Tab-separated table of C-alpha atoms in Angstrom:
chain	number	residue	atom	x	y	z
A	280	PHE	CA	111.264	88.189	116.363
A	281	LEU	CA	110.726	90.800	114.029
A	282	ALA	CA	110.492	93.220	117.762
A	283	LYS	CA	114.452	91.971	118.411
A	284	VAL	CA	115.130	92.473	114.957
A	285	PHE	CA	113.324	95.863	115.144
A	286	ARG	CA	114.794	97.205	118.183
A	287	ILE	CA	118.549	95.460	116.801
A	288	ALA	CA	118.783	97.020	114.007
A	289	LYS	CA	116.199	99.247	112.546
A	290	TRP	CA	117.621	98.523	108.702
A	291	ASN	CA	117.166	95.034	109.220
A	292	PHE	CA	114.057	95.496	109.838
A	293	VAL	CA	112.134	96.848	106.909
A	294	THR	CA	114.662	94.086	104.741
A	295	GLY	CA	113.080	91.591	107.110
A	296	ILE	CA	109.805	92.522	106.510
A	297	ALA	CA	109.617	93.467	102.461
A	298	PRO	CA	109.128	89.589	101.595
A	299	ALA	CA	105.930	90.273	103.222
A	300	VAL	CA	105.477	93.250	101.684
A	301	GLY	CA	105.561	91.752	98.288
A	302	LEU	CA	103.728	88.463	98.901
A	303	PHE	CA	100.722	89.812	100.286
A	304	VAL	CA	100.110	94.066	100.490
A	305	LEU	CA	101.379	94.445	96.388
A	306	PRO	CA	98.863	91.192	95.286
A	307	ALA	CA	96.374	92.941	97.716
A	308	LEU	CA	97.350	96.295	96.522
A	309	ALA	CA	97.188	95.513	92.960
A	310	VAL	CA	93.456	94.252	93.441
A	311	LEU	CA	92.803	96.986	94.435
A	312	ALA	CA	93.787	99.800	92.519
A	313	GLY	CA	92.021	96.571	89.246
A	314	TRP	CA	89.049	97.192	91.440
A	315	ALA	CA	88.926	101.845	91.271
A	316	GLY	CA	89.728	101.170	87.994
A	317	TYR	CA	86.727	99.462	86.652
A	318	SER	CA	84.609	101.533	88.919
A	319	ILE	CA	86.112	105.334	87.985
A	320	SER	CA	85.261	103.829	84.713
A	321	ARG	CA	82.369	102.374	85.291
A	322	SER	CA	80.794	105.669	86.774
A	323	THR	CA	82.756	107.756	84.708
A	324	SER	CA	81.844	106.732	80.912
A	325	LEU	CA	79.089	106.264	79.273
A	326	GLU	CA	79.913	103.294	77.559
A	327	THR	CA	79.507	100.002	79.868
A	328	GLY	CA	81.724	97.654	77.294
A	329	TRP	CA	85.498	96.548	77.821
A	330	LEU	CA	86.606	100.582	79.058
A	331	PRO	CA	86.066	99.299	82.955
A	332	ALA	CA	87.472	96.231	82.457
A	333	VAL	CA	90.772	97.498	80.476
A	334	SER	CA	90.731	99.520	83.592
A	335	GLY	CA	90.583	97.337	86.098
A	336	ALA	CA	93.016	95.259	84.253
A	337	ALA	CA	95.810	98.547	83.671
A	338	GLY	CA	95.312	99.357	87.328
A	339	PHE	CA	96.403	95.868	88.350
A	340	ALA	CA	98.887	94.917	86.172
A	341	ILE	CA	100.358	98.706	87.549
A	342	VAL	CA	101.132	97.544	90.365
A	343	ILE	CA	102.420	94.386	90.051
A	344	GLY	CA	105.232	96.189	87.715
A	345	LEU	CA	105.933	98.459	90.735
A	346	GLY	CA	106.227	94.200	92.329
A	347	CYS	CA	108.326	93.638	89.857
A	348	TRP	CA	110.343	96.255	89.645
A	349	LEU	CA	110.698	96.126	93.637
A	350	GLU	CA	111.704	92.626	93.486
A	351	ARG	CA	114.849	93.150	91.001
A	352	LYS	CA	115.121	96.035	92.876
A	353	LEU	CA	115.527	95.036	96.457
A	354	SER	CA	116.399	90.895	95.524
A	355	LEU	CA	113.235	90.003	97.731
A	356	GLY	CA	113.119	86.407	96.432
A	357	TRP	CA	116.514	85.757	97.175
A	358	LEU	CA	115.786	86.782	100.722
A	359	LEU	CA	112.881	84.917	101.356
A	360	ARG	CA	114.803	81.638	100.204
A	361	THR	CA	116.993	82.610	102.667
A	362	TYR	CA	114.212	82.968	105.486
A	363	ALA	CA	112.936	79.807	104.638
A	364	PHE	CA	116.273	78.162	104.302
A	365	THR	CA	117.212	80.034	107.626
A	366	LEU	CA	113.966	78.690	108.939
A	367	GLU	CA	114.455	74.922	108.153
A	368	TYR	CA	118.228	75.399	109.158
A	369	SER	CA	117.737	76.220	112.620
A	370	LEU	CA	114.986	73.357	112.463
A	371	GLY	CA	116.987	70.366	111.455
A	372	LYS	CA	114.659	70.267	108.833
A	373	VAL	CA	117.195	70.622	105.543
A	374	PRO	CA	117.995	67.214	103.938
A	375	GLY	CA	121.740	65.932	104.923
A	376	LEU	CA	122.707	69.199	105.659
A	377	ASP	CA	124.123	67.989	108.827
A	378	GLU	CA	125.298	65.159	107.441
A	379	ARG	CA	127.579	67.149	105.413
A	380	MET	CA	128.490	69.289	107.823
A	381	ASP	CA	130.096	66.740	110.162
A	382	ARG	CA	131.766	65.392	107.470
A	383	PHE	CA	133.103	69.270	106.858
A	384	ALA	CA	134.571	69.306	110.921
A	385	GLU	CA	135.631	65.729	110.085
A	386	ARG	CA	137.946	66.706	107.713
A	387	ILE	CA	138.664	70.294	109.310
A	388	ALA	CA	139.703	68.881	111.992
A	389	ARG	CA	142.345	66.009	110.596
A	390	TYR	CA	143.582	68.784	108.392
A	391	VAL	CA	144.572	70.861	111.311
A	392	GLU	CA	145.939	68.191	112.555
A	393	MET	CA	148.424	67.520	109.564
A	394	ALA	CA	148.863	70.398	107.927
A	395	ASP	CA	151.758	71.633	108.418
A	396	ASP	CA	150.338	75.523	107.188
A	397	ASP	CA	151.509	78.546	109.010
A	398	GLU	CA	147.850	79.021	109.627
A	399	SER	CA	144.137	77.686	108.740
A	400	LEU	CA	141.624	79.775	108.064
A	401	VAL	CA	137.329	79.421	107.546
A	402	VAL	CA	135.763	81.154	106.003
A	403	GLY	CA	131.680	82.066	106.319
A	404	HIS	CA	129.784	84.732	103.962
A	405	SER	CA	125.750	85.916	104.886
A	406	LEU	CA	124.519	82.248	106.170
A	407	GLY	CA	127.573	80.496	105.524
A	408	ALA	CA	129.352	82.235	109.072
A	409	ASN	CA	126.339	80.217	110.432
A	410	VAL	CA	127.411	77.088	108.725
A	411	ALA	CA	131.354	78.066	109.558
A	412	VAL	CA	129.958	77.985	113.148
A	413	SER	CA	128.135	75.660	113.355
A	414	VAL	CA	131.623	72.981	111.156
A	415	LEU	CA	134.186	74.975	114.261
A	416	ALA	CA	131.983	73.511	116.898
A	417	ARG	CA	132.021	70.090	115.736
A	418	ALA	CA	135.123	70.001	114.399
A	419	LEU	CA	136.353	71.078	118.541
A	420	ALA	CA	134.030	68.776	120.139
A	421	ILE	CA	135.952	66.065	117.628
A	422	ASN	CA	139.108	67.024	118.911
A	423	PRO	CA	138.589	69.639	122.182
A	424	GLN	CA	143.160	70.697	121.507
A	425	LEU	CA	142.146	71.431	117.977
A	426	PHE	CA	143.020	75.763	118.506
A	427	ARG	CA	145.409	75.067	120.753
A	428	GLN	CA	147.640	71.907	119.826
A	429	TYR	CA	148.345	72.445	116.380
A	430	ARG	CA	148.307	75.251	114.210
A	431	GLN	CA	146.505	78.784	114.461
A	432	VAL	CA	142.994	78.584	113.182
A	433	CYS	CA	140.963	81.157	112.642
A	434	LEU	CA	137.332	82.056	111.962
A	435	LEU	CA	136.130	84.920	109.471
A	436	THR	CA	132.627	85.596	109.175
A	437	LEU	CA	132.108	88.178	106.524
A	438	GLY	CA	128.690	90.502	106.328
A	439	GLY	CA	126.478	87.542	108.636
A	440	SER	CA	123.729	87.438	109.615
A	441	ILE	CA	124.402	85.348	113.127
A	442	PRO	CA	121.704	86.508	114.721
A	443	LEU	CA	119.116	85.729	111.836
A	444	GLN	CA	119.112	81.943	112.900
A	445	GLY	CA	120.729	82.916	117.036
A	446	LEU	CA	117.717	84.410	117.999
A	447	LEU	CA	115.387	82.379	116.970
A	448	PRO	CA	113.783	80.712	120.497
A	449	TRP	CA	114.413	77.382	119.366
A	450	ALA	CA	117.314	77.672	118.262
A	451	GLN	CA	119.539	76.463	121.182
A	452	ARG	CA	122.036	74.302	119.680
A	453	PHE	CA	123.436	77.038	117.380
A	454	ARG	CA	123.490	79.373	120.835
A	455	GLU	CA	125.486	77.174	122.542
A	456	GLU	CA	127.772	76.675	119.900
A	457	LEU	CA	128.263	80.688	119.469
A	458	ALA	CA	128.618	80.355	123.272
A	459	GLN	CA	131.716	77.270	123.331
A	460	LEU	CA	133.906	79.772	120.434
A	461	ALA	CA	133.366	82.889	121.898
A	462	ALA	CA	134.394	81.614	124.993
A	463	ASN	CA	137.783	80.159	122.997
A	464	GLY	CA	140.719	82.013	123.276
A	465	ASP	CA	142.459	80.368	121.456
A	466	LEU	CA	140.081	80.712	118.228
A	467	ALA	CA	140.642	84.138	116.374
A	468	TRP	CA	137.368	84.850	115.200
A	469	VAL	CA	137.058	89.114	113.154
A	470	ASP	CA	133.482	89.552	112.064
A	471	ILE	CA	133.483	92.056	108.991
A	472	SER	CA	130.217	93.808	107.989
A	473	ALA	CA	129.630	97.396	106.526
A	474	PRO	CA	125.647	99.502	107.836
A	475	GLN	CA	125.864	99.514	104.310
A	476	ASP	CA	125.161	95.734	103.785
A	477	ILE	CA	121.382	95.899	105.542
A	478	ALA	CA	121.024	92.266	104.887
A	479	SER	CA	123.104	92.073	107.531
A	480	PHE	CA	123.434	92.629	110.896
A	481	ALA	CA	126.303	95.554	110.351
A	482	LEU	CA	128.823	96.254	113.105
A	483	LEU	CA	127.351	94.474	115.754
A	484	ASN	CA	128.731	91.930	117.605
A	485	PRO	CA	126.624	88.418	116.766
A	486	VAL	CA	127.373	86.445	120.009
A	487	THR	CA	125.538	88.578	122.249
A	488	VAL	CA	123.060	90.049	119.820
A	489	SER	CA	121.796	86.888	119.563
A	490	GLY	CA	121.166	86.067	122.693
A	491	VAL	CA	124.142	84.527	124.454
A	492	LYS	CA	125.810	85.437	127.380
A	493	VAL	CA	129.058	85.744	128.087
A	494	ASP	CA	132.014	86.486	130.542
A	495	GLU	CA	132.729	90.618	130.793
A	496	LYS	CA	135.594	90.625	131.819
A	497	ALA	CA	136.773	87.826	129.529
A	498	PRO	CA	137.851	89.626	125.701
A	499	GLN	CA	134.649	90.458	123.798
A	500	ARG	CA	134.947	88.187	120.811
A	501	PRO	CA	134.276	87.610	118.094
A	502	GLN	CA	136.492	91.107	116.803
A	503	VAL	CA	134.178	93.224	114.483
A	504	VAL	CA	135.494	94.880	112.193
A	505	SER	CA	133.819	97.503	109.613
A	506	ALA	CA	134.163	96.528	105.982
A	507	ARG	CA	134.736	100.055	104.965
A	508	PHE	CA	133.443	100.454	101.018
A	509	ARG	CA	134.190	103.565	101.054
A	510	GLU	CA	137.447	103.640	101.978
A	511	LEU	CA	137.545	99.877	98.714
A	512	LEU	CA	135.975	101.543	95.700
A	513	LEU	CA	136.265	104.163	94.135
A	514	PRO	CA	133.562	107.453	94.784
A	515	GLU	CA	131.548	106.771	91.397
A	516	THR	CA	131.716	102.971	92.165
A	517	TYR	CA	130.900	103.283	95.905
A	518	ASP	CA	127.980	105.669	95.014
A	519	ALA	CA	126.562	103.771	91.819
A	520	ALA	CA	126.710	100.575	94.094
A	521	THR	CA	125.017	101.688	97.365
A	522	TRP	CA	121.903	101.721	95.827
A	523	ASN	CA	122.466	98.122	94.802
A	524	LEU	CA	121.306	95.376	98.449
A	525	PHE	CA	123.007	92.351	96.155
A	526	ARG	CA	125.516	94.417	95.504
A	527	MET	CA	126.155	95.331	98.271
A	528	HIS	CA	125.204	91.904	100.418
A	529	PHE	CA	128.491	90.087	98.412
A	530	GLN	CA	130.889	93.201	98.270
A	531	TYR	CA	133.016	91.635	100.351
A	532	LEU	CA	133.332	88.612	98.549
A	533	MET	CA	134.485	90.808	95.739
A	534	ALA	CA	137.754	92.610	94.684
A	535	SER	CA	138.877	96.047	96.129
A	536	GLU	CA	139.839	99.120	93.843
A	537	ARG	CA	141.320	100.746	96.445
A	538	GLU	CA	144.226	98.721	98.691
A	539	ALA	CA	143.078	97.679	102.327
A	540	VAL	CA	145.026	95.364	104.434
A	541	HIS	CA	141.232	94.563	104.973
A	542	ASP	CA	139.749	93.515	101.410
A	543	TYR	CA	139.536	90.290	101.159
A	544	LEU	CA	141.811	88.947	98.920
A	545	SER	CA	144.889	90.870	100.732
A	546	VAL	CA	143.122	88.392	103.738
A	547	THR	CA	143.259	85.400	102.026
A	548	THR	CA	146.411	85.348	99.509
A	549	ASP	CA	149.030	87.945	101.353
A	550	GLY	CA	151.423	86.612	103.163
A	551	LEU	CA	150.479	88.611	106.682
A	552	THR	CA	148.767	86.346	109.432
A	553	PHE	CA	145.241	86.968	110.229
A	554	ARG	CA	146.057	87.448	114.020
A	555	ASP	CA	148.406	90.201	113.051
A	556	ARG	CA	146.676	91.380	110.484
A	557	PHE	CA	143.678	92.075	112.492
A	558	SER	CA	145.894	94.158	115.730
A	559	GLU	CA	146.534	96.683	114.279
A	560	ILE	CA	143.348	97.582	112.723
A	561	PRO	CA	141.161	99.573	115.028
A	562	GLU	CA	137.762	98.328	117.362
A	563	ILE	CA	134.432	98.642	115.998
A	564	SER	CA	134.230	101.616	118.309
A	565	GLU	CA	136.942	103.597	117.293
A	566	VAL	CA	135.776	103.293	113.433
A	567	ARG	CA	134.277	106.873	111.573
A	568	GLU	CA	132.627	105.338	108.639
């Protein structure tokens, strides 16, 4: 699995192994540092009292302190919880989740059938993008004409980690849901990501990267769009934020400092329709960060 991630997106591989380093390597290094401090102090000091023990404890504490700093800097605990949820989610072992998604799908289907809105927009961020895909696929199973017979239904995925689940060998149902939405020409689906966000599979088609085979002659969905954080933030804000993994992963949902047509609050609040908005934004192959 990690080999696939490494081939697809190098920085995601670094993000992927960071929690393992935190869990296993750093404690081992702390023990080694403690042992080294104890041994060196014992061999170089004429005293055999408390000094070697203090040196060993200091070496251990320094490495553990470094680990705590890395955890805060890289949000390792958050990443671990994310991976654990993805694993349980893909295996269908999250208590009550399937029932909740079924109810959500039913609610969306009935709402779209009765709504008098210009369009209905479903938004999923991070692992919420995975949930949004599954929910819309289930809504389509309830009413196969849901995207065609009623007002426009749109899907916006932000900072998605869809391949994190899609690449798992046993996630066949999820890949089928991806294939179903990707092949549906009535669904307007846009995926926004940024290379500065190393917790996502940036600027990659989440469907094809997950190993889903699509018709090469058909329009490739979703439309992959760069978040272009550099255009949304002031230079001083951007420079500070790029060093904060957690901040960059949630920047998609935050208010921008500069006006842009793809800004999240603009997408969800102004009067421009989803299709019209993103028809003016270049495909990712044309984007220059």
